[in-house]
Amino acid sequence: MTEAVLSLGSNLGDRRAHLLAAVNQLGSHVTAISGVYETPPWGDTAQPAYLNVVLIVNDRSATARDWLERAQACETAEGRVRDPERRFGPRTLDVDVIAVRQNDGTPVISDDAELTLPHPRAHLRAFVLRPWFDLRPDDVLPGHGPIAALLDTPETTADLAAMSPRPDYSLESMK
């Protein structure tokens, strides 16, 4: 039923290995992998820098909820521990479902407490938008507009300037 945009981040342990493990776990469903970016932490700044990447994944039989379950399975496999006291704290692996499209291209919209689609803060996060733009510069974040335009807002320009491409951490060649 769907294609999804997933945002992956890691700032604990072997960051690249955690990202690569998620790519490998998602396997043949991964249709595109962005370049890797090193980014300062967002929200809670008292933690190490992140490595971030965006994946396009496709499974004609998957639902939006399936993508959430697969994302959480990747996190669990990499030892993700959720700290209820520190919402934006450090993590071995964070996999967010950013947007989901049905096979006909229609965006999936959800206000479910466990799976809000599109992701409610994606339009504010350069570390999501920039790698996504690299893969699909003409894409649109439902309810917010074109990715290119979202990268040129006061909310994202400072974060965008602080991001560093890390071609030495490429995941594409390791898949």
PDB file of C-alpha atoms in Angstrom:
ATOM      1  CA  MET A   1       0.000   0.000   0.000  1.00  0.00           C
ATOM      2  CA  THR A   2       2.800   2.466   0.675  1.00  0.00           C
ATOM      3  CA  GLU A   3       6.021   4.279   0.162  1.00  0.00           C
ATOM      4  CA  ALA A   4       7.503   6.034   3.184  1.00  0.00           C
ATOM      5  CA  VAL A   5      10.135   8.621   3.987  1.00  0.00           C
ATOM      6  CA  LEU A   6      12.117   7.600   7.062  1.00  0.00           C
ATOM      7  CA  SER A   7      14.580   9.791   8.938  1.00  0.00           C
ATOM      8  CA  LEU A   8      17.372   8.011  10.799  1.00  0.00           C
ATOM      9  CA  GLY A   9      19.703   9.491  13.377  1.00  0.00           C
ATOM     10  CA  SER A  10      22.352   8.229  15.772  1.00  0.00           C
ATOM     11  CA  ASN A  11      24.624   9.937  18.271  1.00  0.00           C
ATOM     12  CA  LEU A  12      25.758   7.147  20.602  1.00  0.00           C
ATOM     13  CA  GLY A  13      28.280   4.392  20.008  1.00  0.00           C
ATOM     14  CA  ASP A  14      29.250   3.528  16.448  1.00  0.00           C
ATOM     15  CA  ARG A  15      26.809   5.927  14.816  1.00  0.00           C
ATOM     16  CA  ARG A  16      27.432   4.762  11.261  1.00  0.00           C
ATOM     17  CA  ALA A  17      27.057   1.104  12.237  1.00  0.00           C
ATOM     18  CA  HIS A  18      23.672   1.839  13.854  1.00  0.00           C
ATOM     19  CA  LEU A  19      22.439   3.583  10.694  1.00  0.00           C
ATOM     20  CA  LEU A  20      23.754   0.811   8.488  1.00  0.00           C
ATOM     21  CA  ALA A  21      22.086  -1.847  10.659  1.00  0.00           C
ATOM     22  CA  ALA A  22      18.714  -0.168  10.115  1.00  0.00           C
ATOM     23  CA  VAL A  23      19.301   0.018   6.350  1.00  0.00           C
ATOM     24  CA  ASN A  24      20.178  -3.678   6.335  1.00  0.00           C
ATOM     25  CA  GLN A  25      17.190  -4.592   8.496  1.00  0.00           C
ATOM     26  CA  LEU A  26      14.833  -2.771   6.118  1.00  0.00           C
ATOM     27  CA  GLY A  27      16.557  -4.659   3.306  1.00  0.00           C
ATOM     28  CA  SER A  28      14.994  -4.741  -0.127  1.00  0.00           C
ATOM     29  CA  HIS A  29      12.339  -2.224   0.897  1.00  0.00           C
ATOM     30  CA  VAL A  30      14.977   0.535   0.772  1.00  0.00           C
ATOM     31  CA  THR A  31      14.779   2.201  -2.635  1.00  0.00           C
ATOM     32  CA  ALA A  32      16.920   5.294  -1.944  1.00  0.00           C
ATOM     33  CA  ILE A  33      19.487   6.375   0.658  1.00  0.00           C
ATOM     34  CA  SER A  34      20.539   9.981   1.104  1.00  0.00           C
ATOM     35  CA  GLY A  35      24.025  11.102   1.908  1.00  0.00           C
ATOM     36  CA  VAL A  36      24.982  11.195   5.572  1.00  0.00           C
ATOM     37  CA  TYR A  37      25.045  14.509   7.433  1.00  0.00           C
ATOM     38  CA  GLU A  38      26.587  15.309  10.790  1.00  0.00           C
ATOM     39  CA  THR A  39      24.311  17.611  12.718  1.00  0.00           C
ATOM     40  CA  PRO A  40      24.267  19.313  16.080  1.00  0.00           C
ATOM     41  CA  PRO A  41      21.670  17.904  18.488  1.00  0.00           C
ATOM     42  CA  TRP A  42      18.183  19.342  18.181  1.00  0.00           C
ATOM     43  CA  GLY A  43      16.103  20.255  21.214  1.00  0.00           C
ATOM     44  CA  ASP A  44      18.380  19.007  23.989  1.00  0.00           C
ATOM     45  CA  THR A  45      21.819  20.368  23.026  1.00  0.00           C
ATOM     46  CA  ALA A  46      23.816  18.770  25.879  1.00  0.00           C
ATOM     47  CA  GLN A  47      24.755  15.651  23.902  1.00  0.00           C
ATOM     48  CA  PRO A  48      27.039  14.498  21.064  1.00  0.00           C
ATOM     49  CA  ALA A  49      26.486  15.351  17.397  1.00  0.00           C
ATOM     50  CA  TYR A  50      24.256  13.136  15.280  1.00  0.00           C
ATOM     51  CA  LEU A  51      24.701  11.363  12.011  1.00  0.00           C
ATOM     52  CA  ASN A  52      21.483  11.704  10.001  1.00  0.00           C
ATOM     53  CA  VAL A  53      20.219  10.087   6.819  1.00  0.00           C
ATOM     54  CA  VAL A  54      16.881   9.796   5.004  1.00  0.00           C
ATOM     55  CA  LEU A  55      15.598   6.627   3.376  1.00  0.00           C
ATOM     56  CA  ILE A  56      12.842   6.113   0.855  1.00  0.00           C
ATOM     57  CA  VAL A  57      11.260   2.720   1.468  1.00  0.00           C
ATOM     58  CA  ASN A  58       8.564   0.913  -0.458  1.00  0.00           C
ATOM     59  CA  ASP A  59       6.372  -2.063   0.249  1.00  0.00           C
ATOM     60  CA  ARG A  60       3.139  -2.309  -1.677  1.00  0.00           C
ATOM     61  CA  SER A  61       1.611  -4.397   1.117  1.00  0.00           C
ATOM     62  CA  ALA A  62       2.701  -2.249   4.084  1.00  0.00           C
ATOM     63  CA  THR A  63       0.465   0.118   5.989  1.00  0.00           C
ATOM     64  CA  ALA A  64       1.628   3.291   7.705  1.00  0.00           C
ATOM     65  CA  ARG A  65       1.439   1.407  11.026  1.00  0.00           C
ATOM     66  CA  ASP A  66       3.714  -1.288   9.538  1.00  0.00           C
ATOM     67  CA  TRP A  67       6.357   1.373   8.838  1.00  0.00           C
ATOM     68  CA  LEU A  68       6.131   2.543  12.455  1.00  0.00           C
ATOM     69  CA  GLU A  69       6.543  -1.023  13.712  1.00  0.00           C
ATOM     70  CA  ARG A  70       9.510  -1.605  11.405  1.00  0.00           C
ATOM     71  CA  ALA A  71      11.101   1.678  12.546  1.00  0.00           C
ATOM     72  CA  GLN A  72      10.699   0.692  16.196  1.00  0.00           C
ATOM     73  CA  ALA A  73      12.084  -2.791  15.497  1.00  0.00           C
ATOM     74  CA  CYS A  74      15.216  -1.194  14.015  1.00  0.00           C
ATOM     75  CA  GLU A  75      15.597   0.991  17.108  1.00  0.00           C
ATOM     76  CA  THR A  76      15.148  -1.969  19.456  1.00  0.00           C
ATOM     77  CA  ALA A  77      17.664  -4.064  17.531  1.00  0.00           C
ATOM     78  CA  GLU A  78      20.233  -1.307  18.029  1.00  0.00           C
ATOM     79  CA  GLY A  79      19.627  -1.024  21.772  1.00  0.00           C
ATOM     80  CA  ARG A  80      17.519   2.138  21.791  1.00  0.00           C
ATOM     81  CA  VAL A  81      16.504   3.056  25.317  1.00  0.00           C
ATOM     82  CA  ARG A  82      13.788   5.681  25.701  1.00  0.00           C
ATOM     83  CA  ASP A  83      14.344   8.072  28.598  1.00  0.00           C
ATOM     84  CA  PRO A  84      10.962   9.527  29.604  1.00  0.00           C
ATOM     85  CA  GLU A  85      12.753  12.379  31.382  1.00  0.00           C
ATOM     86  CA  ARG A  86      14.745  13.432  28.300  1.00  0.00           C
ATOM     87  CA  ARG A  87      12.520  13.551  25.202  1.00  0.00           C
ATOM     88  CA  PHE A  88      15.164  14.719  22.720  1.00  0.00           C
ATOM     89  CA  GLY A  89      18.061  12.978  24.444  1.00  0.00           C
ATOM     90  CA  PRO A  90      20.890  10.903  22.966  1.00  0.00           C
ATOM     91  CA  ARG A  91      20.190   7.590  21.312  1.00  0.00           C
ATOM     92  CA  THR A  92      21.857   4.735  19.537  1.00  0.00           C
ATOM     93  CA  LEU A  93      19.229   4.917  16.804  1.00  0.00           C
ATOM     94  CA  ASP A  94      16.173   7.027  16.131  1.00  0.00           C
ATOM     95  CA  VAL A  95      13.950   6.145  13.173  1.00  0.00           C
ATOM     96  CA  ASP A  96      11.062   8.494  12.465  1.00  0.00           C
ATOM     97  CA  VAL A  97       8.315   7.943   9.921  1.00  0.00           C
ATOM     98  CA  ILE A  98       8.146  11.340   8.221  1.00  0.00           C
ATOM     99  CA  ALA A  99       5.603  10.839   5.460  1.00  0.00           C
ATOM    100  CA  VAL A 100       3.763   7.943   3.863  1.00  0.00           C
ATOM    101  CA  ARG A 101       2.138   7.772   0.447  1.00  0.00           C
ATOM    102  CA  GLN A 102      -0.340   5.214  -0.802  1.00  0.00           C
ATOM    103  CA  ASN A 103       0.451   3.423  -4.049  1.00  0.00           C
ATOM    104  CA  ASP A 104      -1.559   6.022  -5.993  1.00  0.00           C
ATOM    105  CA  GLY A 105       0.564   8.825  -4.503  1.00  0.00           C
ATOM    106  CA  THR A 106      -2.070  10.051  -2.055  1.00  0.00           C
ATOM    107  CA  PRO A 107      -0.480  11.128   1.231  1.00  0.00           C
ATOM    108  CA  VAL A 108      -1.486   9.263   4.368  1.00  0.00           C
ATOM    109  CA  ILE A 109      -2.719  11.712   7.002  1.00  0.00           C
ATOM    110  CA  SER A 110      -2.999  10.543  10.600  1.00  0.00           C
ATOM    111  CA  ASP A 111      -3.498  12.309  13.913  1.00  0.00           C
ATOM    112  CA  ASP A 112      -3.097   9.100  15.902  1.00  0.00           C
ATOM    113  CA  ALA A 113      -1.166   9.700  19.135  1.00  0.00           C
ATOM    114  CA  GLU A 114       1.370   6.985  18.210  1.00  0.00           C
ATOM    115  CA  LEU A 115       1.710   7.882  14.536  1.00  0.00           C
ATOM    116  CA  THR A 116       1.073  11.433  13.423  1.00  0.00           C
ATOM    117  CA  LEU A 117       1.514  11.827   9.671  1.00  0.00           C
ATOM    118  CA  PRO A 118       3.132  13.716   8.297  1.00  0.00           C
ATOM    119  CA  HIS A 119       5.615  13.943  11.176  1.00  0.00           C
ATOM    120  CA  PRO A 120       4.515  17.009  13.176  1.00  0.00           C
ATOM    121  CA  ARG A 121       7.966  18.640  13.385  1.00  0.00           C
ATOM    122  CA  ALA A 122       9.536  17.567  10.090  1.00  0.00           C
ATOM    123  CA  HIS A 123       8.976  21.013   8.554  1.00  0.00           C
ATOM    124  CA  LEU A 124      11.224  22.501  11.259  1.00  0.00           C
ATOM    125  CA  ARG A 125      14.101  20.032  10.970  1.00  0.00           C
ATOM    126  CA  ALA A 126      16.836  20.723   8.472  1.00  0.00           C
ATOM    127  CA  PHE A 127      18.387  17.351   9.343  1.00  0.00           C
ATOM    128  CA  VAL A 128      15.275  15.728   7.838  1.00  0.00           C
ATOM    129  CA  LEU A 129      14.599  18.155   5.000  1.00  0.00           C
ATOM    130  CA  ARG A 130      18.113  18.454   3.547  1.00  0.00           C
ATOM    131  CA  PRO A 131      18.794  14.730   3.048  1.00  0.00           C
ATOM    132  CA  TRP A 132      15.225  14.303   1.739  1.00  0.00           C
ATOM    133  CA  PHE A 133      15.800  17.170  -0.700  1.00  0.00           C
ATOM    134  CA  ASP A 134      18.958  15.431  -1.937  1.00  0.00           C
ATOM    135  CA  LEU A 135      16.848  12.405  -2.877  1.00  0.00           C
ATOM    136  CA  ARG A 136      13.727  14.147  -4.157  1.00  0.00           C
ATOM    137  CA  PRO A 137      14.092  17.897  -4.582  1.00  0.00           C
ATOM    138  CA  ASP A 138      10.536  18.263  -5.910  1.00  0.00           C
ATOM    139  CA  ASP A 139       8.829  16.434  -3.046  1.00  0.00           C
ATOM    140  CA  VAL A 140       6.208  18.087  -0.901  1.00  0.00           C
ATOM    141  CA  LEU A 141       5.654  17.622   2.824  1.00  0.00           C
ATOM    142  CA  PRO A 142       1.861  17.319   3.056  1.00  0.00           C
ATOM    143  CA  GLY A 143       0.310  20.281   4.838  1.00  0.00           C
ATOM    144  CA  HIS A 144       3.548  22.287   4.731  1.00  0.00           C
ATOM    145  CA  GLY A 145       4.621  22.608   1.113  1.00  0.00           C
ATOM    146  CA  PRO A 146       7.659  21.921  -1.045  1.00  0.00           C
ATOM    147  CA  ILE A 147      10.791  20.628   0.676  1.00  0.00           C
ATOM    148  CA  ALA A 148      12.876  23.269  -1.133  1.00  0.00           C
ATOM    149  CA  ALA A 149      10.763  26.083   0.300  1.00  0.00           C
ATOM    150  CA  LEU A 150      10.878  24.610   3.809  1.00  0.00           C
ATOM    151  CA  LEU A 151      14.675  24.654   3.681  1.00  0.00           C
ATOM    152  CA  ASP A 152      14.541  28.413   3.134  1.00  0.00           C
ATOM    153  CA  THR A 153      12.640  29.434   6.266  1.00  0.00           C
ATOM    154  CA  PRO A 154      13.896  31.183   9.402  1.00  0.00           C
ATOM    155  CA  GLU A 155      13.203  27.968  11.351  1.00  0.00           C
ATOM    156  CA  THR A 156      15.569  25.859   9.240  1.00  0.00           C
ATOM    157  CA  THR A 157      18.290  28.109   7.799  1.00  0.00           C
ATOM    158  CA  ALA A 158      20.438  28.305  10.953  1.00  0.00           C
ATOM    159  CA  ASP A 159      20.234  24.529  11.449  1.00  0.00           C
ATOM    160  CA  LEU A 160      21.013  23.982   7.771  1.00  0.00           C
ATOM    161  CA  ALA A 161      24.176  26.079   8.070  1.00  0.00           C
ATOM    162  CA  ALA A 162      25.331  23.934  11.018  1.00  0.00           C
ATOM    163  CA  MET A 163      25.011  20.648   9.091  1.00  0.00           C
ATOM    164  CA  SER A 164      28.055  18.991   7.535  1.00  0.00           C
ATOM    165  CA  PRO A 165      27.904  16.479   4.688  1.00  0.00           C
ATOM    166  CA  ARG A 166      29.858  13.350   5.610  1.00  0.00           C
ATOM    167  CA  PRO A 167      30.649  11.457   2.388  1.00  0.00           C
ATOM    168  CA  ASP A 168      33.173   9.420   4.395  1.00  0.00           C
ATOM    169  CA  TYR A 169      30.205   7.844   6.191  1.00  0.00           C
ATOM    170  CA  SER A 170      28.269   6.913   3.031  1.00  0.00           C
ATOM    171  CA  LEU A 171      25.768   4.091   3.533  1.00  0.00           C
ATOM    172  CA  GLU A 172      24.826   3.626  -0.107  1.00  0.00           C
ATOM    173  CA  SER A 173      27.930   1.659  -0.974  1.00  0.00           C
ATOM    174  CA  MET A 174      27.561  -0.509   2.137  1.00  0.00           C
ATOM    175  CA  LYS A 175      23.985  -1.690   1.501  1.00  0.00           C
TER     176      LYS A 175
END
